[in-house]
């Protein structure tokens, strides 16, 4: 992150949360289990000191621990981005310190309790969103679509697109996710239709949220499972179009909407004097065809011009990564030092 900020690495500007803050029951090597309110406050203070930009809340946070995270985040002046915790009501996440809530599927899993036909509860959730003017929503519609893709394509792990996944992630996480859904399908073939139906409901939810004026911000959960870094954002944008947003409104989810969500991003998102020059130059008009965004002729990063040859070079390096061992070392460092 420091290398990016100091222009030692050519990269998109890098913002990151700290590790996911979970309750004591939610075990996982990429989680930080909080056991008490004091523990929660100490972790927030530590993440601020270490240079993280945001706090990430996750599953299993009880009310007392969640309250402590929010309280310290206010003191430490750190925005929270929330993957909803099932230990508190969904409405608990409309706290002003929580700038965005993630995942359409969590609306199904929590307030609707997996009842896809509970229209009254869904209407209540959408109404809560519309009243919470400070809250943005990141739908990550690619997630369930990619589960569906794994269910209908037994050879997806060998696809050309998955060459862009980190090789360690592909060997471990991508395979684990594929095996999970493949085995589920073998036990119950109806899962294919169930996942497709839920994905379709996610799109309907986004349509309703958009009608109510809820601010949508584009996110994809890229880089894990079979969600491809880079290309998945175009897939996500296309789903917003399917949900009824105009091309202009779709573009806003990945530009001005995102930049307004956090004050530290306010100097981006639009072309204006004094703002950071992060730009795509494309041959065709994305207001007419969103796919024009997929093949830029030139990219500017903080005003630095990257021509087509440079972009092609980055693409080739991403396709043929040689960082399996380096990734494993980083992963072990996380296990040793992050806890």
mmCIF file of C-alpha atoms in Angstrom:
data_model
loop_
_atom_site.group_PDB
_atom_site.id
_atom_site.type_symbol
_atom_site.label_atom_id
_atom_site.label_comp_id
_atom_site.label_asym_id
_atom_site.label_seq_id
_atom_site.Cartn_x
_atom_site.Cartn_y
_atom_site.Cartn_z
ATOM 1 C CA UNK A 1 0.000 0.000 0.000
ATOM 2 C CA UNK A 2 2.856 2.370 0.822
ATOM 3 C CA UNK A 3 4.603 1.465 -2.445
ATOM 4 C CA UNK A 4 1.442 2.252 -4.397
ATOM 5 C CA UNK A 5 0.975 5.583 -2.632
ATOM 6 C CA UNK A 6 4.631 6.461 -3.245
ATOM 7 C CA UNK A 7 4.322 5.618 -6.968
ATOM 8 C CA UNK A 8 6.812 2.762 -6.670
ATOM 9 C CA UNK A 9 4.206 0.380 -8.075
ATOM 10 C CA UNK A 10 1.953 1.235 -11.018
ATOM 11 C CA UNK A 11 -1.426 0.283 -9.663
ATOM 12 C CA UNK A 12 -4.952 1.506 -9.088
ATOM 13 C CA UNK A 13 -5.146 3.514 -5.880
ATOM 14 C CA UNK A 14 -5.290 0.982 -3.069
ATOM 15 C CA UNK A 15 -7.801 1.263 -0.238
ATOM 16 C CA UNK A 16 -8.248 -1.608 2.169
ATOM 17 C CA UNK A 17 -10.047 -2.660 5.295
ATOM 18 C CA UNK A 18 -8.352 -4.491 8.093
ATOM 19 C CA UNK A 19 -8.999 -8.226 8.445
ATOM 20 C CA UNK A 20 -12.628 -9.228 8.927
ATOM 21 C CA UNK A 21 -13.816 -8.703 12.491
ATOM 22 C CA UNK A 22 -16.000 -11.611 13.600
ATOM 23 C CA UNK A 23 -17.514 -12.945 16.776
ATOM 24 C CA UNK A 24 -15.786 -15.624 18.854
ATOM 25 C CA UNK A 25 -17.741 -18.476 17.238
ATOM 26 C CA UNK A 26 -16.910 -17.673 13.623
ATOM 27 C CA UNK A 27 -13.634 -19.477 13.048
ATOM 28 C CA UNK A 28 -11.545 -19.014 9.918
ATOM 29 C CA UNK A 29 -7.938 -18.270 9.096
ATOM 30 C CA UNK A 30 -8.902 -15.026 7.346
ATOM 31 C CA UNK A 31 -10.991 -13.781 10.284
ATOM 32 C CA UNK A 32 -10.150 -12.024 13.526
ATOM 33 C CA UNK A 33 -12.347 -13.358 16.306
ATOM 34 C CA UNK A 34 -13.347 -10.714 18.833
ATOM 35 C CA UNK A 35 -14.072 -12.066 22.298
ATOM 36 C CA UNK A 36 -15.088 -8.924 24.193
ATOM 37 C CA UNK A 37 -15.856 -5.214 23.758
ATOM 38 C CA UNK A 38 -12.347 -4.315 24.945
ATOM 39 C CA UNK A 39 -10.855 -6.684 22.398
ATOM 40 C CA UNK A 40 -12.960 -5.002 19.715
ATOM 41 C CA UNK A 41 -11.743 -1.534 20.618
ATOM 42 C CA UNK A 42 -8.104 -2.656 20.690
ATOM 43 C CA UNK A 43 -8.402 -4.148 17.194
ATOM 44 C CA UNK A 44 -9.912 -0.964 15.748
ATOM 45 C CA UNK A 45 -7.121 1.108 17.319
ATOM 46 C CA UNK A 46 -4.535 -1.326 15.937
ATOM 47 C CA UNK A 47 -5.999 -1.207 12.424
ATOM 48 C CA UNK A 48 -5.923 2.585 12.454
ATOM 49 C CA UNK A 49 -2.293 2.603 13.599
ATOM 50 C CA UNK A 50 -1.237 0.091 10.952
ATOM 51 C CA UNK A 51 -2.638 2.181 8.109
ATOM 52 C CA UNK A 52 -5.827 0.409 7.129
ATOM 53 C CA UNK A 53 -8.453 2.735 5.665
ATOM 54 C CA UNK A 54 -11.648 1.080 6.885
ATOM 55 C CA UNK A 55 -13.019 -1.375 9.412
ATOM 56 C CA UNK A 56 -14.662 -4.530 8.068
ATOM 57 C CA UNK A 57 -17.350 -6.123 10.227
ATOM 58 C CA UNK A 58 -18.457 -9.671 9.497
ATOM 59 C CA UNK A 59 -20.454 -12.611 10.835
ATOM 60 C CA UNK A 60 -20.956 -13.396 14.493
ATOM 61 C CA UNK A 61 -20.639 -9.947 16.083
ATOM 62 C CA UNK A 62 -22.952 -9.730 19.089
ATOM 63 C CA UNK A 63 -24.536 -6.430 20.076
ATOM 64 C CA UNK A 64 -22.041 -5.568 22.810
ATOM 65 C CA UNK A 65 -19.037 -6.307 20.596
ATOM 66 C CA UNK A 66 -20.623 -4.597 17.595
ATOM 67 C CA UNK A 67 -21.372 -1.507 19.688
ATOM 68 C CA UNK A 68 -17.738 -1.396 20.826
ATOM 69 C CA UNK A 69 -16.483 -1.579 17.228
ATOM 70 C CA UNK A 70 -18.757 1.292 16.220
ATOM 71 C CA UNK A 71 -17.847 3.367 19.272
ATOM 72 C CA UNK A 72 -14.116 3.027 18.679
ATOM 73 C CA UNK A 73 -14.481 3.554 14.920
ATOM 74 C CA UNK A 74 -16.076 6.919 15.655
ATOM 75 C CA UNK A 75 -13.241 7.846 18.015
ATOM 76 C CA UNK A 76 -10.587 6.612 15.568
ATOM 77 C CA UNK A 77 -12.350 8.299 12.618
ATOM 78 C CA UNK A 78 -12.611 5.110 10.564
ATOM 79 C CA UNK A 79 -15.558 4.270 8.327
ATOM 80 C CA UNK A 80 -17.085 0.819 8.684
ATOM 81 C CA UNK A 81 -18.087 -1.393 5.765
ATOM 82 C CA UNK A 82 -20.388 -4.179 6.883
ATOM 83 C CA UNK A 83 -20.956 -7.726 5.839
ATOM 84 C CA UNK A 84 -24.045 -8.203 8.025
ATOM 85 C CA UNK A 85 -23.721 -10.085 11.293
ATOM 86 C CA UNK A 86 -26.458 -12.615 11.935
ATOM 87 C CA UNK A 87 -26.160 -11.980 15.698
ATOM 88 C CA UNK A 88 -27.883 -8.591 15.432
ATOM 89 C CA UNK A 89 -31.012 -7.435 13.564
ATOM 90 C CA UNK A 90 -30.361 -6.453 9.966
ATOM 91 C CA UNK A 91 -31.542 -2.922 10.808
ATOM 92 C CA UNK A 92 -28.599 -2.684 13.243
ATOM 93 C CA UNK A 93 -26.367 -2.052 10.222
ATOM 94 C CA UNK A 94 -27.986 1.292 9.382
ATOM 95 C CA UNK A 95 -25.742 3.034 11.923
ATOM 96 C CA UNK A 96 -24.278 6.274 10.450
ATOM 97 C CA UNK A 97 -20.719 5.041 11.043
ATOM 98 C CA UNK A 98 -21.437 2.131 8.693
ATOM 99 C CA UNK A 99 -21.075 3.662 5.257
ATOM 100 C CA UNK A 100 -21.979 0.620 3.172
ATOM 101 C CA UNK A 101 -23.655 -2.756 3.532
ATOM 102 C CA UNK A 102 -22.730 -5.679 1.295
ATOM 103 C CA UNK A 103 -24.395 -8.531 -0.537
ATOM 104 C CA UNK A 104 -27.891 -8.976 -1.877
ATOM 105 C CA UNK A 105 -27.816 -12.593 -0.681
ATOM 106 C CA UNK A 106 -27.583 -11.490 2.946
ATOM 107 C CA UNK A 107 -30.971 -9.806 2.626
ATOM 108 C CA UNK A 108 -32.325 -13.241 1.703
ATOM 109 C CA UNK A 109 -30.380 -15.060 4.395
ATOM 110 C CA UNK A 110 -31.072 -12.749 7.321
ATOM 111 C CA UNK A 111 -34.251 -10.644 7.363
ATOM 112 C CA UNK A 112 -36.045 -12.990 4.910
ATOM 113 C CA UNK A 113 -34.629 -16.137 6.558
ATOM 114 C CA UNK A 114 -34.263 -17.799 3.110
ATOM 115 C CA UNK A 115 -37.967 -17.297 2.336
ATOM 116 C CA UNK A 116 -37.824 -15.975 -1.222
ATOM 117 C CA UNK A 117 -41.568 -15.326 -1.238
ATOM 118 C CA UNK A 118 -41.673 -13.115 1.872
ATOM 119 C CA UNK A 119 -42.558 -9.924 0.011
ATOM 120 C CA UNK A 120 -43.743 -8.119 3.134
ATOM 121 C CA UNK A 121 -40.404 -8.526 4.902
ATOM 122 C CA UNK A 122 -38.529 -7.575 1.735
ATOM 123 C CA UNK A 123 -40.619 -4.413 1.446
ATOM 124 C CA UNK A 124 -39.774 -3.587 5.068
ATOM 125 C CA UNK A 125 -36.028 -3.965 4.395
ATOM 126 C CA UNK A 126 -36.195 -1.828 1.257
ATOM 127 C CA UNK A 127 -38.119 0.819 3.212
ATOM 128 C CA UNK A 128 -35.404 0.802 5.908
ATOM 129 C CA UNK A 129 -32.764 1.347 3.238
ATOM 130 C CA UNK A 130 -34.705 4.231 1.689
ATOM 131 C CA UNK A 131 -34.979 5.980 5.080
ATOM 132 C CA UNK A 132 -31.254 5.555 5.859
ATOM 133 C CA UNK A 133 -29.904 8.305 3.615
ATOM 134 C CA UNK A 134 -26.281 7.798 4.671
ATOM 135 C CA UNK A 135 -26.274 4.094 3.764
ATOM 136 C CA UNK A 136 -24.878 2.770 0.484
ATOM 137 C CA UNK A 137 -25.395 -0.768 -0.739
ATOM 138 C CA UNK A 138 -22.907 -2.982 -2.583
ATOM 139 C CA UNK A 139 -24.957 -5.798 -4.182
ATOM 140 C CA UNK A 140 -22.141 -8.128 -5.416
ATOM 141 C CA UNK A 141 -24.567 -9.841 -7.793
ATOM 142 C CA UNK A 142 -21.682 -11.720 -9.379
ATOM 143 C CA UNK A 143 -21.417 -13.954 -6.309
ATOM 144 C CA UNK A 144 -24.550 -16.039 -6.787
ATOM 145 C CA UNK A 145 -24.253 -15.921 -10.549
ATOM 146 C CA UNK A 146 -20.806 -17.482 -10.221
ATOM 147 C CA UNK A 147 -22.193 -20.191 -7.948
ATOM 148 C CA UNK A 148 -24.704 -20.892 -10.699
ATOM 149 C CA UNK A 149 -21.883 -20.991 -13.271
ATOM 150 C CA UNK A 150 -20.031 -23.565 -11.161
ATOM 151 C CA UNK A 151 -23.183 -25.675 -10.986
ATOM 152 C CA UNK A 152 -23.738 -25.732 -14.748
ATOM 153 C CA UNK A 153 -20.100 -25.985 -15.879
ATOM 154 C CA UNK A 154 -18.142 -28.935 -14.497
ATOM 155 C CA UNK A 155 -15.023 -27.723 -16.333
ATOM 156 C CA UNK A 156 -15.038 -24.150 -15.074
ATOM 157 C CA UNK A 157 -11.743 -24.525 -13.181
ATOM 158 C CA UNK A 158 -9.999 -25.231 -16.498
ATOM 159 C CA UNK A 159 -11.538 -22.240 -18.281
ATOM 160 C CA UNK A 160 -9.293 -19.605 -19.823
ATOM 161 C CA UNK A 161 -10.717 -16.858 -17.625
ATOM 162 C CA UNK A 162 -9.596 -18.589 -14.444
ATOM 163 C CA UNK A 163 -5.993 -18.110 -15.543
ATOM 164 C CA UNK A 164 -6.404 -14.623 -14.093
ATOM 165 C CA UNK A 165 -7.039 -15.959 -10.574
ATOM 166 C CA UNK A 166 -4.076 -15.989 -8.202
ATOM 167 C CA UNK A 167 -2.581 -19.507 -8.536
ATOM 168 C CA UNK A 168 -2.715 -20.224 -4.794
ATOM 169 C CA UNK A 169 -6.330 -19.067 -4.589
ATOM 170 C CA UNK A 170 -7.162 -21.229 -7.594
ATOM 171 C CA UNK A 171 -5.573 -24.319 -6.043
ATOM 172 C CA UNK A 172 -7.205 -23.831 -2.667
ATOM 173 C CA UNK A 173 -10.269 -21.579 -2.584
ATOM 174 C CA UNK A 174 -11.514 -21.968 -6.156
ATOM 175 C CA UNK A 175 -11.293 -25.744 -5.948
ATOM 176 C CA UNK A 176 -12.890 -25.856 -2.496
ATOM 177 C CA UNK A 177 -15.830 -23.763 -3.662
ATOM 178 C CA UNK A 178 -16.256 -25.806 -6.811
ATOM 179 C CA UNK A 179 -16.132 -29.084 -4.859
ATOM 180 C CA UNK A 180 -18.684 -27.788 -2.381
ATOM 181 C CA UNK A 181 -21.260 -26.962 -5.041
ATOM 182 C CA UNK A 182 -20.463 -29.968 -7.228
ATOM 183 C CA UNK A 183 -21.079 -32.299 -4.303
ATOM 184 C CA UNK A 184 -24.220 -30.391 -3.346
ATOM 185 C CA UNK A 185 -25.528 -30.833 -6.884
ATOM 186 C CA UNK A 186 -24.811 -34.571 -6.767
ATOM 187 C CA UNK A 187 -26.890 -34.871 -3.586
ATOM 188 C CA UNK A 188 -29.687 -32.579 -4.735
ATOM 189 C CA UNK A 189 -30.079 -31.566 -8.387
ATOM 190 C CA UNK A 190 -32.740 -28.983 -7.475
ATOM 191 C CA UNK A 191 -29.980 -26.713 -6.130
ATOM 192 C CA UNK A 192 -29.269 -25.505 -9.666
ATOM 193 C CA UNK A 193 -32.722 -23.966 -10.065
ATOM 194 C CA UNK A 194 -32.727 -22.709 -6.457
ATOM 195 C CA UNK A 195 -29.503 -20.743 -6.943
ATOM 196 C CA UNK A 196 -30.717 -19.350 -10.260
ATOM 197 C CA UNK A 197 -34.020 -18.293 -8.677
ATOM 198 C CA UNK A 198 -32.211 -16.550 -5.833
ATOM 199 C CA UNK A 199 -29.919 -14.712 -8.258
ATOM 200 C CA UNK A 200 -32.990 -13.519 -10.144
ATOM 201 C CA UNK A 201 -34.505 -12.281 -6.883
ATOM 202 C CA UNK A 202 -31.280 -10.387 -6.150
ATOM 203 C CA UNK A 203 -31.729 -8.493 -9.410
ATOM 204 C CA UNK A 204 -35.335 -7.710 -8.452
ATOM 205 C CA UNK A 205 -34.146 -6.422 -5.058
ATOM 206 C CA UNK A 206 -31.667 -4.084 -6.747
ATOM 207 C CA UNK A 207 -34.414 -2.844 -9.024
ATOM 208 C CA UNK A 208 -36.580 -1.992 -6.011
ATOM 209 C CA UNK A 209 -33.719 -0.386 -4.064
ATOM 210 C CA UNK A 210 -32.876 1.749 -7.084
ATOM 211 C CA UNK A 211 -36.512 2.858 -7.415
ATOM 212 C CA UNK A 212 -36.371 4.019 -3.782
ATOM 213 C CA UNK A 213 -33.261 6.092 -4.439
ATOM 214 C CA UNK A 214 -30.813 3.917 -2.487
ATOM 215 C CA UNK A 215 -27.203 4.643 -3.454
ATOM 216 C CA UNK A 216 -25.654 1.606 -5.116
ATOM 217 C CA UNK A 217 -21.892 1.078 -5.280
ATOM 218 C CA UNK A 218 -20.279 -1.489 -7.527
ATOM 219 C CA UNK A 219 -18.461 -4.400 -5.904
ATOM 220 C CA UNK A 220 -17.741 -7.970 -6.944
ATOM 221 C CA UNK A 221 -15.806 -9.906 -4.270
ATOM 222 C CA UNK A 222 -13.198 -10.359 -7.006
ATOM 223 C CA UNK A 223 -10.133 -12.541 -6.576
ATOM 224 C CA UNK A 224 -11.680 -15.462 -4.704
ATOM 225 C CA UNK A 225 -13.632 -18.490 -5.876
ATOM 226 C CA UNK A 226 -14.245 -18.094 -9.602
ATOM 227 C CA UNK A 227 -14.785 -14.320 -9.508
ATOM 228 C CA UNK A 228 -12.191 -12.910 -11.864
ATOM 229 C CA UNK A 229 -10.343 -9.693 -10.958
ATOM 230 C CA UNK A 230 -11.015 -7.029 -13.556
ATOM 231 C CA UNK A 231 -13.530 -8.693 -15.826
ATOM 232 C CA UNK A 232 -16.007 -9.369 -13.023
ATOM 233 C CA UNK A 233 -16.749 -5.662 -12.663
ATOM 234 C CA UNK A 234 -18.153 -5.613 -16.199
ATOM 235 C CA UNK A 235 -20.332 -8.574 -15.347
ATOM 236 C CA UNK A 236 -21.563 -6.750 -12.233
ATOM 237 C CA UNK A 237 -22.333 -3.574 -14.169
ATOM 238 C CA UNK A 238 -24.309 -5.595 -16.711
ATOM 239 C CA UNK A 239 -26.471 -6.984 -13.890
ATOM 240 C CA UNK A 240 -27.288 -3.438 -12.742
ATOM 241 C CA UNK A 241 -28.363 -2.685 -16.297
ATOM 242 C CA UNK A 242 -30.557 -5.800 -16.173
ATOM 243 C CA UNK A 243 -32.053 -4.473 -12.922
ATOM 244 C CA UNK A 244 -33.305 -1.410 -14.755
ATOM 245 C CA UNK A 245 -30.574 1.192 -14.271
ATOM 246 C CA UNK A 246 -29.704 3.329 -17.277
ATOM 247 C CA UNK A 247 -26.147 3.168 -18.597
ATOM 248 C CA UNK A 248 -25.475 6.527 -16.936
ATOM 249 C CA UNK A 249 -26.802 5.282 -13.597
ATOM 250 C CA UNK A 250 -24.758 2.099 -13.948
ATOM 251 C CA UNK A 251 -21.579 4.113 -14.528
ATOM 252 C CA UNK A 252 -22.285 6.162 -11.410
ATOM 253 C CA UNK A 253 -22.147 3.033 -9.218
ATOM 254 C CA UNK A 254 -18.448 2.627 -10.055
ATOM 255 C CA UNK A 255 -17.503 6.323 -10.092
ATOM 256 C CA UNK A 256 -19.269 9.179 -8.308
ATOM 257 C CA UNK A 257 -21.378 6.959 -6.004
ATOM 258 C CA UNK A 258 -18.296 5.173 -4.746
ATOM 259 C CA UNK A 259 -16.353 8.406 -4.284
ATOM 260 C CA UNK A 260 -19.145 9.946 -2.185
ATOM 261 C CA UNK A 261 -19.344 6.934 0.118
ATOM 262 C CA UNK A 262 -16.095 7.732 1.956
ATOM 263 C CA UNK A 263 -14.638 11.193 2.528
ATOM 264 C CA UNK A 264 -11.123 9.958 1.708
ATOM 265 C CA UNK A 265 -12.368 9.220 -1.832
ATOM 266 C CA UNK A 266 -14.040 12.570 -2.442
ATOM 267 C CA UNK A 267 -11.223 13.705 -4.729
ATOM 268 C CA UNK A 268 -12.109 11.044 -7.290
ATOM 269 C CA UNK A 269 -15.170 9.887 -9.186
ATOM 270 C CA UNK A 270 -15.686 12.807 -11.576
ATOM 271 C CA UNK A 271 -13.587 14.712 -14.082
ATOM 272 C CA UNK A 272 -13.014 18.053 -12.403
ATOM 273 C CA UNK A 273 -10.231 20.535 -11.723
ATOM 274 C CA UNK A 274 -8.104 19.427 -8.785
ATOM 275 C CA UNK A 275 -9.376 15.852 -8.673
ATOM 276 C CA UNK A 276 -7.191 12.778 -9.209
ATOM 277 C CA UNK A 277 -6.957 11.915 -12.902
ATOM 278 C CA UNK A 278 -8.002 8.267 -12.935
ATOM 279 C CA UNK A 279 -9.480 7.899 -16.383
ATOM 280 C CA UNK A 280 -10.391 5.380 -19.057
ATOM 281 C CA UNK A 281 -10.300 6.414 -22.690
ATOM 282 C CA UNK A 282 -12.476 4.210 -24.883
ATOM 283 C CA UNK A 283 -13.302 4.209 -28.582
ATOM 284 C CA UNK A 284 -17.078 3.893 -28.193
ATOM 285 C CA UNK A 285 -19.622 5.569 -25.944
ATOM 286 C CA UNK A 286 -20.442 3.538 -22.788
ATOM 287 C CA UNK A 287 -23.646 5.566 -22.414
ATOM 288 C CA UNK A 288 -24.792 3.619 -25.475
ATOM 289 C CA UNK A 289 -22.913 0.352 -24.876
ATOM 290 C CA UNK A 290 -21.405 -0.607 -21.518
ATOM 291 C CA UNK A 291 -19.135 -3.189 -23.163
ATOM 292 C CA UNK A 292 -17.065 -0.266 -24.491
ATOM 293 C CA UNK A 293 -15.480 -0.139 -21.026
ATOM 294 C CA UNK A 294 -13.934 -3.579 -21.444
ATOM 295 C CA UNK A 295 -11.334 -2.525 -23.984
ATOM 296 C CA UNK A 296 -9.852 0.900 -23.145
ATOM 297 C CA UNK A 297 -7.290 2.354 -25.504
ATOM 298 C CA UNK A 298 -5.629 4.367 -22.730
ATOM 299 C CA UNK A 299 -5.755 4.391 -18.936
ATOM 300 C CA UNK A 300 -4.609 7.222 -16.677
ATOM 301 C CA UNK A 301 -3.613 6.382 -13.102
ATOM 302 C CA UNK A 302 -3.105 9.507 -10.985
ATOM 303 C CA UNK A 303 -2.431 11.356 -14.231
ATOM 304 C CA UNK A 304 0.105 8.813 -15.475
ATOM 305 C CA UNK A 305 -0.677 7.630 -18.984
ATOM 306 C CA UNK A 306 -0.681 3.903 -19.769
ATOM 307 C CA UNK A 307 -0.963 3.202 -23.488
ATOM 308 C CA UNK A 308 -2.366 0.112 -25.152
ATOM 309 C CA UNK A 309 0.989 -1.681 -25.228
ATOM 310 C CA UNK A 310 1.367 -1.237 -21.458
ATOM 311 C CA UNK A 311 -2.167 -2.454 -20.851
ATOM 312 C CA UNK A 312 -1.570 -5.523 -23.008
ATOM 313 C CA UNK A 313 1.613 -6.231 -21.051
ATOM 314 C CA UNK A 314 -0.263 -6.088 -17.740
ATOM 315 C CA UNK A 315 -2.897 -8.382 -19.186
ATOM 316 C CA UNK A 316 -0.303 -10.951 -20.244
ATOM 317 C CA UNK A 317 1.416 -10.899 -16.842
ATOM 318 C CA UNK A 318 -1.916 -11.365 -15.091
ATOM 319 C CA UNK A 319 -2.706 -14.309 -17.352
ATOM 320 C CA UNK A 320 0.581 -16.077 -16.659
ATOM 321 C CA UNK A 321 1.261 -15.462 -12.985
ATOM 322 C CA UNK A 322 4.338 -17.000 -11.408
ATOM 323 C CA UNK A 323 3.563 -16.025 -7.825
ATOM 324 C CA UNK A 324 2.344 -19.284 -6.302
ATOM 325 C CA UNK A 325 5.209 -19.546 -3.798
ATOM 326 C CA UNK A 326 5.188 -15.809 -3.029
ATOM 327 C CA UNK A 327 1.466 -15.980 -2.324
ATOM 328 C CA UNK A 328 1.970 -18.953 -0.010
ATOM 329 C CA UNK A 329 4.627 -17.030 1.935
ATOM 330 C CA UNK A 330 2.292 -14.033 2.305
ATOM 331 C CA UNK A 331 -0.473 -16.335 3.460
ATOM 332 C CA UNK A 332 1.741 -17.865 6.142
ATOM 333 C CA UNK A 333 2.827 -14.402 7.277
ATOM 334 C CA UNK A 334 -0.832 -13.539 7.764
ATOM 335 C CA UNK A 335 -1.440 -16.653 9.863
ATOM 336 C CA UNK A 336 1.599 -15.969 12.058
ATOM 337 C CA UNK A 337 1.416 -12.212 12.551
ATOM 338 C CA UNK A 338 -2.221 -11.178 12.066
ATOM 339 C CA UNK A 339 -3.611 -13.101 15.011
#
